[in-house]
PDB file of C-alpha atoms in Angstrom:
ATOM      1  CA  MET A  10      80.971 103.259 103.002  1.00  0.00           C
ATOM      2  CA  PHE A  11      83.733 104.149 100.567  1.00  0.00           C
ATOM      3  CA  PRO A  12      86.483 106.813 100.226  1.00  0.00           C
ATOM      4  CA  VAL A  13      86.429 109.205  97.295  1.00  0.00           C
ATOM      5  CA  VAL A  14      88.857 111.901  96.155  1.00  0.00           C
ATOM      6  CA  LEU A  15      86.799 114.917  95.128  1.00  0.00           C
ATOM      7  CA  CYS A  16      89.492 117.281  93.818  1.00  0.00           C
ATOM      8  CA  ASP A  17      93.089 118.426  94.348  1.00  0.00           C
ATOM      9  CA  ASN A  18      95.432 121.338  93.699  1.00  0.00           C
ATOM     10  CA  GLU A  19      96.840 119.962  90.430  1.00  0.00           C
ATOM     11  CA  ILE A  20      95.989 121.661  87.126  1.00  0.00           C
ATOM     12  CA  ASP A  21      92.984 119.826  85.684  1.00  0.00           C
ATOM     13  CA  ARG A  22      91.867 119.080  82.131  1.00  0.00           C
ATOM     14  CA  ASP A  23      90.067 122.437  81.951  1.00  0.00           C
ATOM     15  CA  GLY A  24      93.244 124.326  82.832  1.00  0.00           C
ATOM     16  CA  GLU A  25      92.050 125.169  86.341  1.00  0.00           C
ATOM     17  CA  ARG A  26      93.370 124.407  89.821  1.00  0.00           C
ATOM     18  CA  PHE A  27      92.172 124.929  93.377  1.00  0.00           C
ATOM     19  CA  THR A  28      94.304 126.675  95.951  1.00  0.00           C
ATOM     20  CA  VAL A  29      95.047 124.813  99.185  1.00  0.00           C
ATOM     21  CA  PRO A  30      92.914 127.270 101.237  1.00  0.00           C
ATOM     22  CA  ALA A  31      90.081 126.599  98.783  1.00  0.00           C
ATOM     23  CA  LEU A  32      90.357 122.846  99.411  1.00  0.00           C
ATOM     24  CA  GLU A  33      90.300 123.469 103.159  1.00  0.00           C
ATOM     25  CA  LYS A  34      87.090 125.485 102.817  1.00  0.00           C
ATOM     26  CA  LEU A  35      85.531 122.882 100.522  1.00  0.00           C
ATOM     27  CA  ALA A  36      86.248 120.227 103.166  1.00  0.00           C
ATOM     28  CA  GLU A  37      83.681 122.025 105.330  1.00  0.00           C
ATOM     29  CA  LEU A  38      81.202 122.701 102.533  1.00  0.00           C
ATOM     30  CA  PHE A  39      81.032 119.165 101.116  1.00  0.00           C
ATOM     31  CA  VAL A  40      80.033 117.420 104.365  1.00  0.00           C
ATOM     32  CA  GLY A  41      76.442 116.218 103.907  1.00  0.00           C
ATOM     33  CA  LYS A  42      76.410 116.779 100.144  1.00  0.00           C
ATOM     34  CA  THR A  43      74.848 114.163  97.911  1.00  0.00           C
ATOM     35  CA  GLY A  44      76.465 112.116  95.172  1.00  0.00           C
ATOM     36  CA  ILE A  45      74.521 111.924  91.921  1.00  0.00           C
ATOM     37  CA  PHE A  46      75.048 110.878  88.292  1.00  0.00           C
ATOM     38  CA  ASN A  47      76.296 113.215  85.548  1.00  0.00           C
ATOM     39  CA  HIS A  48      75.403 116.366  87.534  1.00  0.00           C
ATOM     40  CA  SER A  49      71.708 115.604  87.183  1.00  0.00           C
ATOM     41  CA  GLY A  50      69.403 117.695  89.356  1.00  0.00           C
ATOM     42  CA  ARG A  51      66.743 115.001  89.654  1.00  0.00           C
ATOM     43  CA  ALA A  52      66.032 113.571  93.112  1.00  0.00           C
ATOM     44  CA  GLN A  53      65.869 109.992  91.775  1.00  0.00           C
ATOM     45  CA  ASP A  54      69.497 110.266  90.621  1.00  0.00           C
ATOM     46  CA  GLN A  55      70.821 110.652  94.170  1.00  0.00           C
ATOM     47  CA  ALA A  56      73.149 107.743  94.947  1.00  0.00           C
ATOM     48  CA  ALA A  57      75.292 108.439  98.024  1.00  0.00           C
ATOM     49  CA  ARG A  58      76.088 111.075 100.636  1.00  0.00           C
ATOM     50  CA  ILE A  59      79.280 112.436 102.216  1.00  0.00           C
ATOM     51  CA  PHE A  60      79.550 112.162 106.010  1.00  0.00           C
ATOM     52  CA  ASP A  61      83.183 113.229 106.435  1.00  0.00           C
ATOM     53  CA  CYS A  62      85.665 115.281 104.423  1.00  0.00           C
ATOM     54  CA  ARG A  63      89.320 116.149 105.006  1.00  0.00           C
ATOM     55  CA  VAL A  64      92.398 117.591 103.318  1.00  0.00           C
ATOM     56  CA  GLU A  65      95.350 115.251 102.745  1.00  0.00           C
ATOM     57  CA  ARG A  66      98.859 116.446 101.872  1.00  0.00           C
ATOM     58  CA  ASP A  67     101.796 114.642 100.307  1.00  0.00           C
ATOM     59  CA  PRO A  68     104.845 116.913 100.806  1.00  0.00           C
ATOM     60  CA  GLU A  69     107.029 114.557  98.760  1.00  0.00           C
ATOM     61  CA  ARG A  70     104.900 115.060  95.652  1.00  0.00           C
ATOM     62  CA  VAL A  71     105.026 118.367  93.823  1.00  0.00           C
ATOM     63  CA  THR A  72     102.325 119.693  91.497  1.00  0.00           C
ATOM     64  CA  THR A  73     102.861 121.360  88.114  1.00  0.00           C
ATOM     65  CA  ALA A  74     102.551 124.704  89.901  1.00  0.00           C
ATOM     66  CA  GLY A  75     105.338 123.755  92.324  1.00  0.00           C
ATOM     67  CA  GLU A  76     103.145 123.178  95.394  1.00  0.00           C
ATOM     68  CA  ALA A  77     103.022 120.162  97.701  1.00  0.00           C
ATOM     69  CA  TYR A  78     100.318 117.863  96.326  1.00  0.00           C
ATOM     70  CA  THR A  79      97.096 118.310  98.318  1.00  0.00           C
ATOM     71  CA  ARG A  80      93.761 116.602  97.801  1.00  0.00           C
ATOM     72  CA  LEU A  81      90.249 116.688  99.198  1.00  0.00           C
ATOM     73  CA  LYS A  82      89.228 113.200 100.318  1.00  0.00           C
ATOM     74  CA  ALA A  83      85.709 112.367 101.478  1.00  0.00           C
ATOM     75  CA  SER A  84      84.022 109.389 103.097  1.00  0.00           C
ATOM     76  CA  ALA A  85      80.631 108.569 101.607  1.00  0.00           C
ATOM     77  CA  TYR A  86      77.904 106.036 102.293  1.00  0.00           C
ATOM     78  CA  LEU A  87      74.938 104.474 100.541  1.00  0.00           C
ATOM     79  CA  PRO A  88      72.279 102.113 101.940  1.00  0.00           C
ATOM     80  CA  ARG A  89      72.488  98.361 101.332  1.00  0.00           C
ATOM     81  CA  THR A  90      69.295  97.847  99.367  1.00  0.00           C
ATOM     82  CA  GLU A  91      68.277  95.683  96.453  1.00  0.00           C
ATOM     83  CA  LYS A  92      68.124  98.829  94.336  1.00  0.00           C
ATOM     84  CA  ASN A  93      71.778  99.615  95.127  1.00  0.00           C
ATOM     85  CA  ASP A  94      73.157  96.105  94.549  1.00  0.00           C
ATOM     86  CA  GLY A  95      74.248  96.996  91.023  1.00  0.00           C
ATOM     87  CA  LEU A  96      75.913 100.251  92.069  1.00  0.00           C
ATOM     88  CA  MET A  97      77.767  98.556  94.945  1.00  0.00           C
ATOM     89  CA  ALA A  98      79.051  95.882  92.554  1.00  0.00           C
ATOM     90  CA  GLU A  99      80.233  98.598  90.153  1.00  0.00           C
ATOM     91  CA  LEU A 100      82.003 100.466  92.971  1.00  0.00           C
ATOM     92  CA  GLU A 101      83.739  97.336  94.271  1.00  0.00           C
ATOM     93  CA  SER A 102      84.859  96.288  90.793  1.00  0.00           C
ATOM     94  CA  GLY A 103      86.090  99.763  89.840  1.00  0.00           C
ATOM     95  CA  ILE A 104      83.582 100.295  87.025  1.00  0.00           C
ATOM     96  CA  LYS A 105      81.986 103.265  88.771  1.00  0.00           C
ATOM     97  CA  LYS A 106      85.000 105.288  89.868  1.00  0.00           C
ATOM     98  CA  GLU A 107      85.526 108.763  88.370  1.00  0.00           C
ATOM     99  CA  VAL A 108      83.768 111.752  89.944  1.00  0.00           C
ATOM    100  CA  SER A 109      83.368 115.474  89.346  1.00  0.00           C
ATOM    101  CA  VAL A 110      82.394 118.244  91.775  1.00  0.00           C
ATOM    102  CA  GLY A 111      79.898 121.044  91.460  1.00  0.00           C
ATOM    103  CA  CYS A 112      80.772 124.139  93.487  1.00  0.00           C
ATOM    104  CA  ALA A 113      80.944 127.936  93.359  1.00  0.00           C
ATOM    105  CA  VAL A 114      83.993 130.131  93.968  1.00  0.00           C
ATOM    106  CA  ARG A 115      84.297 133.872  94.415  1.00  0.00           C
ATOM    107  CA  SER A 116      87.782 134.215  92.914  1.00  0.00           C
ATOM    108  CA  VAL A 117      89.058 133.039  89.504  1.00  0.00           C
ATOM    109  CA  THR A 118      92.402 134.562  88.522  1.00  0.00           C
ATOM    110  CA  CYS A 119      95.133 134.041  85.938  1.00  0.00           C
ATOM    111  CA  SER A 120      98.118 132.217  87.444  1.00  0.00           C
ATOM    112  CA  VAL A 121     100.537 134.298  85.361  1.00  0.00           C
ATOM    113  CA  CYS A 122      99.331 137.888  85.767  1.00  0.00           C
ATOM    114  CA  GLY A 123      96.659 137.662  88.460  1.00  0.00           C
ATOM    115  CA  THR A 124      93.893 139.104  86.250  1.00  0.00           C
ATOM    116  CA  ASP A 125      90.351 138.609  87.605  1.00  0.00           C
ATOM    117  CA  LEU A 126      88.988 136.245  84.961  1.00  0.00           C
ATOM    118  CA  LYS A 127      85.403 136.660  86.172  1.00  0.00           C
ATOM    119  CA  ASN A 128      85.407 140.218  84.964  1.00  0.00           C
ATOM    120  CA  GLY A 129      87.462 139.840  81.814  1.00  0.00           C
ATOM    121  CA  ALA A 130      90.156 137.927  79.981  1.00  0.00           C
ATOM    122  CA  CYS A 131      93.881 138.474  79.756  1.00  0.00           C
ATOM    123  CA  GLY A 132      96.353 137.647  77.009  1.00  0.00           C
ATOM    124  CA  HIS A 133      97.586 134.424  78.575  1.00  0.00           C
ATOM    125  CA  GLU A 134      96.420 131.059  77.272  1.00  0.00           C
ATOM    126  CA  ARG A 135      95.695 128.151  79.605  1.00  0.00           C
ATOM    127  CA  GLY A 136      98.114 125.263  79.197  1.00  0.00           C
ATOM    128  CA  GLN A 137     100.866 127.419  77.719  1.00  0.00           C
ATOM    129  CA  SER A 138     104.141 128.037  79.545  1.00  0.00           C
ATOM    130  CA  TYR A 139     105.239 131.556  80.450  1.00  0.00           C
ATOM    131  CA  GLY A 140     108.657 131.898  82.018  1.00  0.00           C
ATOM    132  CA  GLY A 141     108.696 128.193  82.827  1.00  0.00           C
ATOM    133  CA  ALA A 142     105.271 128.261  84.555  1.00  0.00           C
ATOM    134  CA  VAL A 143     102.146 126.680  83.064  1.00  0.00           C
ATOM    135  CA  CYS A 144      99.235 129.092  82.794  1.00  0.00           C
ATOM    136  CA  CYS A 145      95.972 128.125  84.479  1.00  0.00           C
ATOM    137  CA  ALA A 146      92.919 129.629  86.159  1.00  0.00           C
ATOM    138  CA  VAL A 147      93.336 129.669  89.936  1.00  0.00           C
ATOM    139  CA  LEU A 148      90.111 128.897  91.850  1.00  0.00           C
ATOM    140  CA  ASP A 149      89.849 130.335  95.351  1.00  0.00           C
ATOM    141  CA  GLU A 150      87.361 131.479  98.014  1.00  0.00           C
ATOM    142  CA  PRO A 151      84.644 128.798  97.639  1.00  0.00           C
ATOM    143  CA  THR A 152      81.156 130.023  98.545  1.00  0.00           C
ATOM    144  CA  ASP A 153      79.129 126.833  98.090  1.00  0.00           C
ATOM    145  CA  ALA A 154      79.395 123.128  97.288  1.00  0.00           C
ATOM    146  CA  TYR A 155      76.399 121.796  95.363  1.00  0.00           C
ATOM    147  CA  GLU A 156      77.056 118.121  94.714  1.00  0.00           C
ATOM    148  CA  TRP A 157      79.524 115.550  93.433  1.00  0.00           C
ATOM    149  CA  SER A 158      78.776 113.284  90.514  1.00  0.00           C
ATOM    150  CA  PHE A 159      79.814 109.995  88.991  1.00  0.00           C
ATOM    151  CA  VAL A 160      80.975 110.826  85.456  1.00  0.00           C
ATOM    152  CA  ALA A 161      82.833 109.096  82.632  1.00  0.00           C
ATOM    153  CA  VAL A 162      85.631 111.677  82.192  1.00  0.00           C
ATOM    154  CA  PRO A 163      86.230 114.055  85.111  1.00  0.00           C
ATOM    155  CA  ALA A 164      88.038 117.379  84.780  1.00  0.00           C
ATOM    156  CA  GLN A 165      90.210 116.371  87.745  1.00  0.00           C
ATOM    157  CA  ARG A 166      92.416 113.510  86.587  1.00  0.00           C
ATOM    158  CA  GLU A 167      92.686 111.813  89.997  1.00  0.00           C
ATOM    159  CA  ALA A 168      89.171 112.448  91.265  1.00  0.00           C
ATOM    160  CA  GLY A 169      87.281 109.273  92.008  1.00  0.00           C
ATOM    161  CA  VAL A 170      86.573 106.387  94.342  1.00  0.00           C
ATOM    162  CA  VAL A 171      89.796 105.070  95.817  1.00  0.00           C
ATOM    163  CA  LYS A 172      90.965 102.159  97.910  1.00  0.00           C
ATOM    164  CA  SER A 173      93.078 102.552 101.038  1.00  0.00           C
ATOM    165  CA  TYR A 174      96.338 100.823 100.118  1.00  0.00           C
ATOM    166  CA  SER A 175      98.928  99.928 102.707  1.00  0.00           C
ATOM    167  CA  GLY A 176     102.577 100.715 101.986  1.00  0.00           C
ATOM    168  CA  ALA A 177     103.193  97.059 101.049  1.00  0.00           C
ATOM    169  CA  GLU A 178     100.194  96.978  98.696  1.00  0.00           C
ATOM    170  CA  ARG A 179     101.318 100.233  97.073  1.00  0.00           C
ATOM    171  CA  THR A 180     104.787  98.733  96.505  1.00  0.00           C
ATOM    172  CA  GLU A 181     103.261  95.625  94.899  1.00  0.00           C
ATOM    173  CA  ASN A 182     101.161  97.912  92.697  1.00  0.00           C
ATOM    174  CA  ILE A 183     104.294  99.762  91.579  1.00  0.00           C
ATOM    175  CA  LEU A 184     106.051  96.469  90.769  1.00  0.00           C
ATOM    176  CA  LYS A 185     103.070  95.320  88.682  1.00  0.00           C
ATOM    177  CA  THR A 186     103.098  98.610  86.782  1.00  0.00           C
ATOM    178  CA  LEU A 187     106.849  98.307  86.135  1.00  0.00           C
ATOM    179  CA  ARG A 188     106.400  94.748  84.852  1.00  0.00           C
ATOM    180  CA  SER A 189     103.764  95.995  82.417  1.00  0.00           C
ATOM    181  CA  GLY A 190     106.336  98.381  80.912  1.00  0.00           C
ATOM    182  CA  GLU A 191     104.537 101.580  81.955  1.00  0.00           C
ATOM    183  CA  THR A 192     106.362 104.652  83.229  1.00  0.00           C
ATOM    184  CA  VAL A 193     106.173 105.181  86.993  1.00  0.00           C
ATOM    185  CA  THR A 194     106.852 108.400  88.917  1.00  0.00           C
ATOM    186  CA  LEU A 195     107.820 107.711  92.530  1.00  0.00           C
ATOM    187  CA  THR A 196     107.840 109.851  95.632  1.00  0.00           C
ATOM    188  CA  GLN A 197     110.905 109.660  97.879  1.00  0.00           C
ATOM    189  CA  ARG A 198     108.948 107.474 100.312  1.00  0.00           C
ATOM    190  CA  GLU A 199     107.784 105.118  97.567  1.00  0.00           C
ATOM    191  CA  ALA A 200     111.330 104.847  96.192  1.00  0.00           C
ATOM    192  CA  ALA A 201     112.597 103.940  99.678  1.00  0.00           C
ATOM    193  CA  ARG A 202     109.900 101.261 100.081  1.00  0.00           C
ATOM    194  CA  LEU A 203     110.694  99.864  96.650  1.00  0.00           C
ATOM    195  CA  SER A 204     114.408  99.751  97.502  1.00  0.00           C
ATOM    196  CA  GLU A 205     113.610  97.851 100.723  1.00  0.00           C
ATOM    197  CA  LYS A 206     111.433  95.431  98.783  1.00  0.00           C
ATOM    198  CA  ILE A 207     114.181  94.797  96.233  1.00  0.00           C
ATOM    199  CA  SER A 208     116.728  94.212  99.036  1.00  0.00           C
ATOM    200  CA  ALA A 209     114.366  91.711 100.672  1.00  0.00           C
ATOM    201  CA  LEU A 210     113.858  89.931  97.359  1.00  0.00           C
ATOM    202  CA  GLU A 211     117.622  89.776  96.822  1.00  0.00           C
ATOM    203  CA  ARG A 212     118.082  88.182 100.266  1.00  0.00           C
ATOM    204  CA  GLU A 213     115.334  85.671  99.566  1.00  0.00           C
ATOM    205  CA  ALA A 214     116.874  84.906  96.161  1.00  0.00           C
ATOM    206  CA  ALA A 215     120.274  84.268  97.798  1.00  0.00           C
ATOM    207  CA  CYS A 216     118.656  81.848 100.252  1.00  0.00           C
ATOM    208  CA  GLY A 217     116.847  80.180  97.366  1.00  0.00           C
ATOM    209  CA  ARG A 218     120.087  79.749  95.398  1.00  0.00           C
ATOM    210  CA  ALA A 219     121.829  78.245  98.451  1.00  0.00           C
ATOM    211  CA  TYR A 220     118.936  75.834  98.992  1.00  0.00           C
ATOM    212  CA  ARG A 221     118.938  74.777  95.344  1.00  0.00           C
ATOM    213  CA  ALA A 222     122.716  74.220  95.448  1.00  0.00           C
ATOM    214  CA  GLU A 223     122.359  71.878  98.461  1.00  0.00           C
ATOM    215  CA  LEU A 224     119.425  70.100  96.829  1.00  0.00           C
ATOM    216  CA  THR A 225     121.443  69.627  93.630  1.00  0.00           C
ATOM    217  CA  LYS A 226     124.329  68.090  95.611  1.00  0.00           C
ATOM    218  CA  GLU A 227     121.878  65.695  97.264  1.00  0.00           C
ATOM    219  CA  PHE A 228     120.347  64.790  93.906  1.00  0.00           C
ATOM    220  CA  VAL A 229     123.728  64.116  92.271  1.00  0.00           C
ATOM    221  CA  ARG A 230     125.011  62.097  95.261  1.00  0.00           C
ATOM    222  CA  CYS A 231     121.958  59.865  95.591  1.00  0.00           C
ATOM    223  CA  ALA A 232     121.558  59.436  91.834  1.00  0.00           C
ATOM    224  CA  ALA A 233     125.234  58.449  91.512  1.00  0.00           C
ATOM    225  CA  LEU A 234     124.801  55.828  94.256  1.00  0.00           C
ATOM    226  CA  SER A 235     121.612  54.333  92.822  1.00  0.00           C
ATOM    227  CA  LYS A 236     122.621  54.688  89.137  1.00  0.00           C
ATOM    228  CA  PRO A 237     126.430  54.357  89.106  1.00  0.00           C
ATOM    229  CA  GLY A 238     126.487  54.165  85.331  1.00  0.00           C
ATOM    230  CA  ILE A 239     125.468  57.832  84.937  1.00  0.00           C
ATOM    231  CA  PRO A 240     128.391  60.300  85.176  1.00  0.00           C
ATOM    232  CA  ALA A 241     128.083  62.966  87.877  1.00  0.00           C
ATOM    233  CA  GLU A 242     128.549  65.737  85.305  1.00  0.00           C
ATOM    234  CA  ALA A 243     125.582  64.434  83.299  1.00  0.00           C
ATOM    235  CA  LEU A 244     123.483  64.460  86.471  1.00  0.00           C
ATOM    236  CA  ARG A 245     124.471  68.090  87.184  1.00  0.00           C
ATOM    237  CA  ARG A 246     123.510  69.131  83.654  1.00  0.00           C
ATOM    238  CA  ALA A 247     120.172  67.343  84.060  1.00  0.00           C
ATOM    239  CA  SER A 248     119.527  69.169  87.345  1.00  0.00           C
ATOM    240  CA  ASP A 249     120.143  72.559  85.667  1.00  0.00           C
ATOM    241  CA  GLY A 250     117.115  72.003  83.451  1.00  0.00           C
ATOM    242  CA  MET A 251     114.742  71.122  86.316  1.00  0.00           C
ATOM    243  CA  ASN A 252     112.547  73.482  88.260  1.00  0.00           C
ATOM    244  CA  LEU A 253     112.716  73.291  92.042  1.00  0.00           C
ATOM    245  CA  ASP A 254     109.704  70.998  92.474  1.00  0.00           C
ATOM    246  CA  ASP A 255     111.042  68.491  89.923  1.00  0.00           C
ATOM    247  CA  LEU A 256     114.504  68.587  91.508  1.00  0.00           C
ATOM    248  CA  LYS A 257     113.023  67.867  94.959  1.00  0.00           C
ATOM    249  CA  CYS A 258     110.969  65.003  93.522  1.00  0.00           C
ATOM    250  CA  PHE A 259     113.921  63.345  91.742  1.00  0.00           C
ATOM    251  CA  ALA A 260     116.253  63.869  94.723  1.00  0.00           C
ATOM    252  CA  ALA A 261     113.766  62.141  97.057  1.00  0.00           C
ATOM    253  CA  ALA A 262     113.240  59.242  94.622  1.00  0.00           C
ATOM    254  CA  PHE A 263     116.975  58.637  94.115  1.00  0.00           C
ATOM    255  CA  ARG A 264     117.525  58.874  97.871  1.00  0.00           C
ATOM    256  CA  ARG A 265     115.005  56.084  98.462  1.00  0.00           C
ATOM    257  CA  ASP A 266     116.725  53.956  95.814  1.00  0.00           C
ATOM    258  CA  ALA A 267     120.166  54.675  97.276  1.00  0.00           C
ATOM    259  CA  GLU A 268     119.059  53.801 100.830  1.00  0.00           C
ATOM    260  CA  ARG A 269     118.008  50.378  99.661  1.00  0.00           C
ATOM    261  CA  LEU A 270     121.535  49.812  98.397  1.00  0.00           C
ATOM    262  CA  VAL A 271     123.646  51.735 100.916  1.00  0.00           C
ATOM    263  CA  PRO A 272     122.591  52.888 104.434  1.00  0.00           C
ATOM    264  CA  LEU A 273     122.577  56.705 104.320  1.00  0.00           C
ATOM    265  CA  THR A 274     121.495  57.305 107.936  1.00  0.00           C
ATOM    266  CA  PRO A 275     124.469  58.317 110.153  1.00  0.00           C
ATOM    267  CA  GLN A 276     125.468  55.532 112.534  1.00  0.00           C
ATOM    268  CA  LEU A 277     125.839  57.987 115.451  1.00  0.00           C
ATOM    269  CA  SER A 278     122.155  59.062 115.445  1.00  0.00           C
ATOM    270  CA  GLY A 279     119.009  57.842 117.145  1.00  0.00           C
ATOM    271  CA  ALA A 280     119.406  54.563 119.024  1.00  0.00           C
ATOM    272  CA  GLY A 281     123.180  54.958 119.299  1.00  0.00           C
ATOM    273  CA  ARG A 282     122.867  57.628 121.980  1.00  0.00           C
ATOM    274  CA  GLU A 283     122.742  55.116 124.825  1.00  0.00           C
ATOM    275  CA  THR A 284     126.034  53.620 123.636  1.00  0.00           C
ATOM    276  CA  LEU A 285     127.681  57.037 123.447  1.00  0.00           C
ATOM    277  CA  ALA A 286     126.766  57.665 127.064  1.00  0.00           C
ATOM    278  CA  ASP A 287     129.154  54.895 128.097  1.00  0.00           C
ATOM    279  CA  ASP A 288     132.739  56.233 127.969  1.00  0.00           C
ATOM    280  CA  SER A 289     134.105  52.719 127.633  1.00  0.00           C
ATOM    281  CA  ALA A 290     132.016  52.076 124.516  1.00  0.00           C
ATOM    282  CA  PHE A 291     133.270  55.051 122.461  1.00  0.00           C
ATOM    283  CA  LYS A 292     136.739  56.517 122.634  1.00  0.00           C
ATOM    284  CA  ILE A 293     138.691  58.742 120.282  1.00  0.00           C
TER     285      ILE A 293
END
């Protein structure tokens, strides 16, 4: 089983977009429909089938047309057979991903003037802006859903097999994208999660700096005891060039050397507890 986004209400590469009521109707029509390859009508090209379909909304994301982003997400299945081993590997690796839908709609209108584009054209050009709004063909009143297909370049930019990311995984994905230098557009929720992640990283970094400072003090102290000929300042400069693992290693080695020369274990620990219990043995 795998989730797949079939279509949404964003303007696609063909200059068309579905209305939200159209997506809600398609959610009913696509249940039970087969997934094929490149819109082929041959029975041998059937690959998977939809068993559930639903509309998902993201009110924090706004489409080019100014609507809350809404998508049609389906759950599909295919049998585990030797024949399908290759397809399952391609789905899991992300090679087979993009999809396109085949359906029929009763209404196709111009988003600018409302002209019925099934019965004639108007003077507005798809993709051009008129009064700050991008012109497109609005698809509404679906009458049938034929199939959905695996294709190389879908009309719908975000249509395809998807993974169900948790909020933490999504945040890690955003951080990876930022590190690659790509531009990222965030929803309010994603920005809040990213801010929380950065705050957590800052707290962890502060703890790490405090730990390194204590480890450096230990390194300098033990090294000065075991190698008195090396100035403390030289030891501090040496520690600045070490990574944490090297610093821990050198601090432990110098501590062992120093303990052979000078006892570093506190005298009031361990076996001394019995003595401390006697008030006559220890007085301030």
